[in-house]
Structure formats: structure tokens, C-alpha cells
Amino acid sequence: SQQGEEDPQALSIQEGENATMNCSYKTSINNLQWYRQNSGRGLVHLILIRSNEREKHSGRLRVTLDTSKKSSSLLITASRAADTASYFCAKNRDDKIIFGKGTRLHILP
Amino acid sequence: DAGVTQSPTHLIKTRGQQVTLRCSPKSGHDTVSWYQQALGQGPQFIFQYYEEEERQRGNFPDRFSGHQFPNYSSELNVNALLLGDSALYLCASSLLTGGVKVNTEAFFGQGTRLTVV
């Protein structure tokens, strides 16, 4: 079964707004990674956050991790048209990286 | 520095045939994982190869098999193809590190789009 589930499944926002996606998981993890995928192409690695970290930043991206709630969030600030893509969280546990079903983000002009 | 490369990019096969997909990992990586991604779904873990052995396996039948070579490149073989095997097949490379092996960031290739007719 999928171990990382994203919420919402789909999100449409106006360009310039912030987008927040959430990810929940069921069992303990070593780390959690967020990926972006454009239209059926390969996945692009965005951020890895370790289980002992609570927050990480990379440019316009901010990822938080709450191990007590078994959840993570990805915030994209000042969204752009190029941010339109599917976003996946991937839980890294026991050497396997397991993906959720993803959030489809659409940035409206 | 070449990233993860996969070949071919597209492939059309007939039901019952066999297919081999190839992956070269990112330089410095020693682990290759394979994923199947159906349209509109997240990638599903097939298996992982490390030190030329299958280290982990997802819920896929024995028709799916693989191999890792001494140079860390890998092949995914699928026998007796079914229509349901049509998907994007993704290869990811990473580095298993530490006394308790933990994956570093995994980097993905662009995938092979397999269509079974």
C-alpha cells in the first residue's frame, strides 16, 4: 500500500499565490523527499528532510516535517506558471522509497 | 556529470512478448530502483538493486525481473507482457550509506514509456 498520501489531490491557484500541499504517512521513516513531475516525464528531486529535522528551505520552497503527526507539508511561495506539475512526497524507510499518489497543482494566469 | 539515463524512451510491444529496459545511474551512485507509474498514479516500487543483488521488492509478480551489472547499471525485464503493463517505467539511482543503510536523495531518469498492444 502507498505509505505517503498527499492532500489535496488537485489544487488550482492564481499565479503569485502560495500553494500548500500535505503528505501523511503511516510508519516511521528515515527521511522524506518531495518530487515534482511535469506531464508524465521523470521526477525532479526538490527537497529531502530527515526525521530529526523540522523545517527546510530551498528558494521558494519550504518543507516541514512533524513526526509526531506523521505528516509533512510543502509550501511553494509566489507561484509561477512553471510550477504547474504533479508533486509527490516519498517516504524513505527500510531502504525503500515509497510514493503517494501526488497532488496535481495548476497555476492559473 | 550525467544524471540518470534510461533507454529506450518509448517502446511498443505486443501482448505475450518480453521487454528489457535499461538504466545507467548517476555518477557516484551504487543503487538502482525501478518504479512503474500508471497514468494519473504515483510511482509504484518494483525492486531495488544494490551490489548486483535484488535488495528489496515491491508487490510485483515474478514476470518482473532485473539485473545489476558491476558498473552499477541495471536492466528491468518483463516477460509475458499484459496490457496492464503499459506504463511509464522509472529508474532511480541513489547511494546507500551508513552502517544502517539509508538511501540518500534518489535521482530519476526520464523514464521509458511502454505501450503493450
Short mmCIF file of C-alpha atoms in Angstrom, two decimals:
data_model
loop_
_atom_site.label_atom_id
_atom_site.label_comp_id
_atom_site.label_asym_id
_atom_site.label_seq_id
_atom_site.Cartn_x
_atom_site.Cartn_y
_atom_site.Cartn_z
CA SER A 1 0.00 0.00 0.00
CA GLN A 2 1.06 3.57 -0.52
CA GLN A 3 2.88 4.94 2.51
CA GLY A 4 2.83 8.61 1.58
CA GLU A 5 -0.52 10.17 0.79
CA GLU A 6 -0.76 13.71 -0.50
CA ASP A 7 -3.57 16.12 0.14
CA PRO A 8 -5.25 17.69 -1.74
CA GLN A 9 -5.33 15.50 -4.83
CA ALA A 10 -5.65 18.59 -7.01
CA LEU A 11 -5.09 22.29 -6.42
CA SER A 12 -5.66 25.33 -8.64
CA ILE A 13 -4.41 28.74 -7.56
CA GLN A 14 -3.72 32.11 -9.15
CA GLU A 15 -0.20 32.95 -10.18
CA GLY A 16 1.57 34.73 -7.36
CA GLU A 17 -0.35 32.97 -4.60
CA ASN A 18 1.17 30.42 -2.26
CA ALA A 19 0.48 26.71 -2.66
CA THR A 20 0.49 24.27 0.22
CA MET A 21 0.46 20.50 -0.15
CA ASN A 22 0.38 18.00 2.65
CA CYS A 23 1.61 14.47 2.99
CA SER A 24 0.78 11.87 5.62
CA TYR A 25 2.40 8.54 6.30
CA LYS A 26 1.75 5.58 8.50
CA THR A 27 5.03 4.21 9.81
CA SER A 28 8.37 5.58 10.92
CA ILE A 29 10.71 6.96 8.29
CA ASN A 30 14.40 7.70 7.83
CA ASN A 31 13.68 10.73 5.72
CA LEU A 32 11.03 12.14 3.42
CA GLN A 33 11.56 13.57 -0.03
CA TRP A 34 9.44 15.78 -2.24
CA TYR A 35 9.47 15.49 -6.00
CA ARG A 36 7.95 17.34 -8.94
CA GLN A 37 6.82 15.71 -12.16
CA ASN A 38 5.90 17.54 -15.31
CA SER A 39 3.38 15.86 -17.58
CA GLY A 40 4.48 12.23 -17.48
CA ARG A 41 8.18 12.92 -17.50
CA GLY A 42 10.79 11.94 -14.95
CA LEU A 43 10.64 13.09 -11.35
CA VAL A 44 12.73 16.04 -10.24
CA HIS A 45 14.05 15.93 -6.69
CA LEU A 46 13.09 19.03 -4.70
CA ILE A 47 13.96 18.60 -1.04
CA LEU A 48 14.94 15.83 1.38
CA ILE A 49 14.09 16.32 5.04
CA ARG A 50 15.46 13.95 7.64
CA SER A 51 13.45 12.55 10.51
CA ASN A 52 15.34 14.71 13.01
CA GLU A 53 14.68 17.92 11.08
CA ARG A 54 11.57 20.05 11.36
CA GLU A 55 11.91 22.52 8.51
CA LYS A 56 13.98 23.05 5.37
CA HIS A 57 14.05 25.76 2.76
CA SER A 58 15.15 25.83 -0.85
CA GLY A 59 14.45 29.00 -2.78
CA ARG A 60 10.67 29.43 -2.90
CA LEU A 61 10.11 26.02 -1.33
CA ARG A 62 9.59 25.31 2.35
CA VAL A 63 9.13 21.82 3.72
CA THR A 64 8.09 20.97 7.25
CA LEU A 65 8.03 17.63 8.99
CA ASP A 66 6.02 16.70 12.07
CA THR A 67 7.00 13.18 13.09
CA SER A 68 4.50 13.15 15.97
CA LYS A 69 1.67 13.64 13.47
CA LYS A 70 3.42 11.65 10.75
CA SER A 71 2.92 14.45 8.30
CA SER A 72 4.85 16.83 6.08
CA SER A 73 3.94 19.90 4.10
CA LEU A 74 5.38 21.55 1.02
CA LEU A 75 4.85 25.27 0.61
CA ILE A 76 5.57 26.99 -2.70
CA THR A 77 5.58 30.74 -2.33
CA ALA A 78 4.87 33.30 -5.08
CA SER A 79 3.76 30.59 -7.50
CA ARG A 80 4.59 30.78 -11.20
CA ALA A 81 3.10 29.18 -14.29
CA ALA A 82 6.14 26.91 -14.45
CA ASP A 83 5.18 25.42 -11.08
CA THR A 84 2.25 23.64 -12.75
CA ALA A 85 3.06 19.97 -12.21
CA SER A 86 2.34 16.97 -10.02
CA TYR A 87 4.05 16.92 -6.64
CA PHE A 88 4.83 13.73 -4.76
CA CYS A 89 6.10 13.00 -1.32
CA ALA A 90 8.24 9.91 -1.00
CA LYS A 91 8.83 8.18 2.29
CA ASN A 92 12.24 6.60 2.75
CA ARG A 93 12.06 3.61 5.04
CA ASP A 94 13.96 0.34 5.16
CA ASP A 95 15.86 1.35 2.05
CA LYS A 96 12.69 1.66 0.00
CA ILE A 97 11.37 4.94 -1.26
CA ILE A 98 7.59 4.77 -1.43
CA PHE A 99 5.45 7.36 -3.21
CA GLY A 100 1.97 8.66 -2.63
CA LYS A 101 -0.50 9.44 -5.39
CA GLY A 102 0.55 13.05 -5.69
CA THR A 103 -1.02 16.48 -5.79
CA ARG A 104 -1.74 17.98 -9.20
CA LEU A 105 -1.01 21.69 -8.98
CA HIS A 106 -2.32 24.04 -11.63
CA ILE A 107 -1.24 27.68 -11.64
CA LEU A 108 -3.80 29.95 -13.28
CA PRO A 109 -2.57 33.02 -15.20
CA ASP B 1 28.14 14.89 -14.86
CA ALA B 2 25.48 12.74 -16.49
CA GLY B 3 22.38 12.16 -14.50
CA VAL B 4 20.29 9.02 -14.65
CA THR B 5 19.79 7.84 -18.20
CA GLN B 6 17.19 5.37 -19.41
CA SER B 7 16.69 3.66 -22.73
CA PRO B 8 14.67 3.44 -24.79
CA THR B 9 12.39 6.44 -24.23
CA HIS B 10 9.40 4.82 -25.90
CA LEU B 11 8.55 1.23 -26.70
CA ILE B 12 5.58 -0.60 -28.19
CA LYS B 13 5.23 -4.33 -27.61
CA THR B 14 2.61 -6.97 -28.25
CA ARG B 15 0.93 -8.99 -25.52
CA GLY B 16 2.98 -12.03 -24.56
CA GLN B 17 6.27 -10.55 -25.67
CA GLN B 18 9.23 -9.81 -23.45
CA VAL B 19 10.88 -6.45 -22.92
CA THR B 20 14.17 -5.20 -21.47
CA LEU B 21 14.61 -1.67 -20.20
CA ARG B 22 17.95 -0.17 -19.32
CA CYS B 23 19.21 2.34 -16.78
CA SER B 24 22.54 3.97 -16.07
CA PRO B 25 22.74 5.55 -12.61
CA LYS B 26 24.08 8.94 -11.73
CA SER B 27 27.84 9.01 -11.32
CA GLY B 28 28.80 8.02 -7.78
CA HIS B 29 25.58 6.17 -7.06
CA ASP B 30 25.56 2.46 -6.34
CA THR B 31 21.87 1.64 -6.02
CA VAL B 32 19.18 1.41 -8.66
CA SER B 33 15.46 1.22 -8.00
CA TRP B 34 12.73 0.63 -10.56
CA TYR B 35 9.23 2.03 -10.47
CA GLN B 36 6.10 1.57 -12.55
CA GLN B 37 3.85 4.58 -12.94
CA ALA B 38 0.40 4.18 -14.42
CA LEU B 39 -1.36 7.22 -15.81
CA GLY B 40 -2.55 9.51 -13.02
CA GLN B 41 -0.93 7.46 -10.27
CA GLY B 42 2.18 7.73 -8.18
CA PRO B 43 5.21 5.57 -8.95
CA GLN B 44 4.93 2.03 -7.60
CA PHE B 45 8.10 0.42 -6.29
CA ILE B 46 9.12 -2.68 -8.24
CA PHE B 47 12.52 -3.56 -6.79
CA GLN B 48 15.90 -2.23 -5.81
CA TYR B 49 19.35 -3.47 -6.75
CA TYR B 50 22.49 -3.00 -4.71
CA GLU B 51 25.80 -4.81 -5.07
CA GLU B 52 24.35 -6.69 -8.03
CA GLU B 53 21.62 -8.25 -5.93
CA GLU B 54 17.94 -7.61 -5.51
CA ARG B 55 17.74 -5.99 -2.12
CA GLN B 56 14.09 -5.03 -1.84
CA ARG B 57 10.99 -5.94 -3.82
CA GLY B 58 7.53 -4.49 -4.10
CA ASN B 59 4.31 -6.29 -4.87
CA PHE B 60 5.06 -7.31 -8.44
CA PRO B 61 4.87 -10.80 -9.97
CA ASP B 62 7.90 -12.85 -10.95
CA ARG B 63 7.37 -11.77 -14.57
CA PHE B 64 9.27 -8.69 -13.47
CA SER B 65 12.94 -9.39 -13.00
CA GLY B 66 16.10 -7.38 -13.05
CA HIS B 67 19.81 -7.31 -13.03
CA GLN B 68 22.57 -5.00 -11.91
CA PHE B 69 25.97 -5.00 -13.54
CA PRO B 70 29.38 -4.34 -11.95
CA ASN B 71 29.29 -0.78 -13.30
CA TYR B 72 26.03 -0.28 -11.35
CA SER B 73 23.85 -0.03 -14.46
CA SER B 74 20.68 -2.06 -14.39
CA GLU B 75 18.10 -3.78 -16.55
CA LEU B 76 14.44 -4.41 -15.95
CA ASN B 77 12.94 -7.40 -17.74
CA VAL B 78 9.25 -8.08 -18.08
CA ASN B 79 8.09 -11.40 -19.51
CA ALA B 80 4.72 -12.39 -20.93
CA LEU B 81 3.58 -8.80 -21.27
CA LEU B 82 0.00 -7.91 -20.40
CA LEU B 83 -2.00 -4.90 -21.50
CA GLY B 84 -1.89 -3.74 -17.87
CA ASP B 85 1.88 -3.49 -18.02
CA SER B 86 1.52 -0.37 -20.15
CA ALA B 87 3.03 2.41 -18.05
CA LEU B 88 5.92 4.77 -17.56
CA TYR B 89 8.86 2.85 -16.09
CA LEU B 90 11.16 4.97 -14.00
CA CYS B 91 14.63 4.23 -12.80
CA ALA B 92 16.07 5.97 -9.75
CA SER B 93 19.62 5.92 -8.51
CA SER B 94 20.85 6.63 -5.02
CA LEU B 95 23.65 5.87 -2.63
CA LEU B 96 23.17 3.53 0.27
CA THR B 97 25.21 4.88 3.10
CA GLY B 98 25.90 4.36 6.76
CA GLY B 99 26.15 1.34 8.97
CA VAL B 100 22.38 1.03 8.79
CA LYS B 101 21.85 1.52 5.09
CA VAL B 102 19.80 4.58 4.31
CA ASN B 103 19.12 5.98 0.90
CA THR B 104 20.41 9.40 0.04
CA GLU B 105 18.42 11.55 -2.35
CA ALA B 106 17.15 9.46 -5.25
CA PHE B 107 17.50 10.89 -8.72
CA PHE B 108 15.25 9.76 -11.53
CA GLY B 109 15.66 9.27 -15.22
CA GLN B 110 13.13 10.50 -17.75
CA GLY B 111 11.53 7.09 -17.93
CA THR B 112 10.59 4.59 -20.60
CA ARG B 113 7.03 4.77 -21.87
CA LEU B 114 5.95 1.17 -22.53
CA THR B 115 2.79 0.51 -24.50
CA VAL B 116 1.50 -3.04 -24.77
CA VAL B 117 -0.97 -3.67 -27.58
#
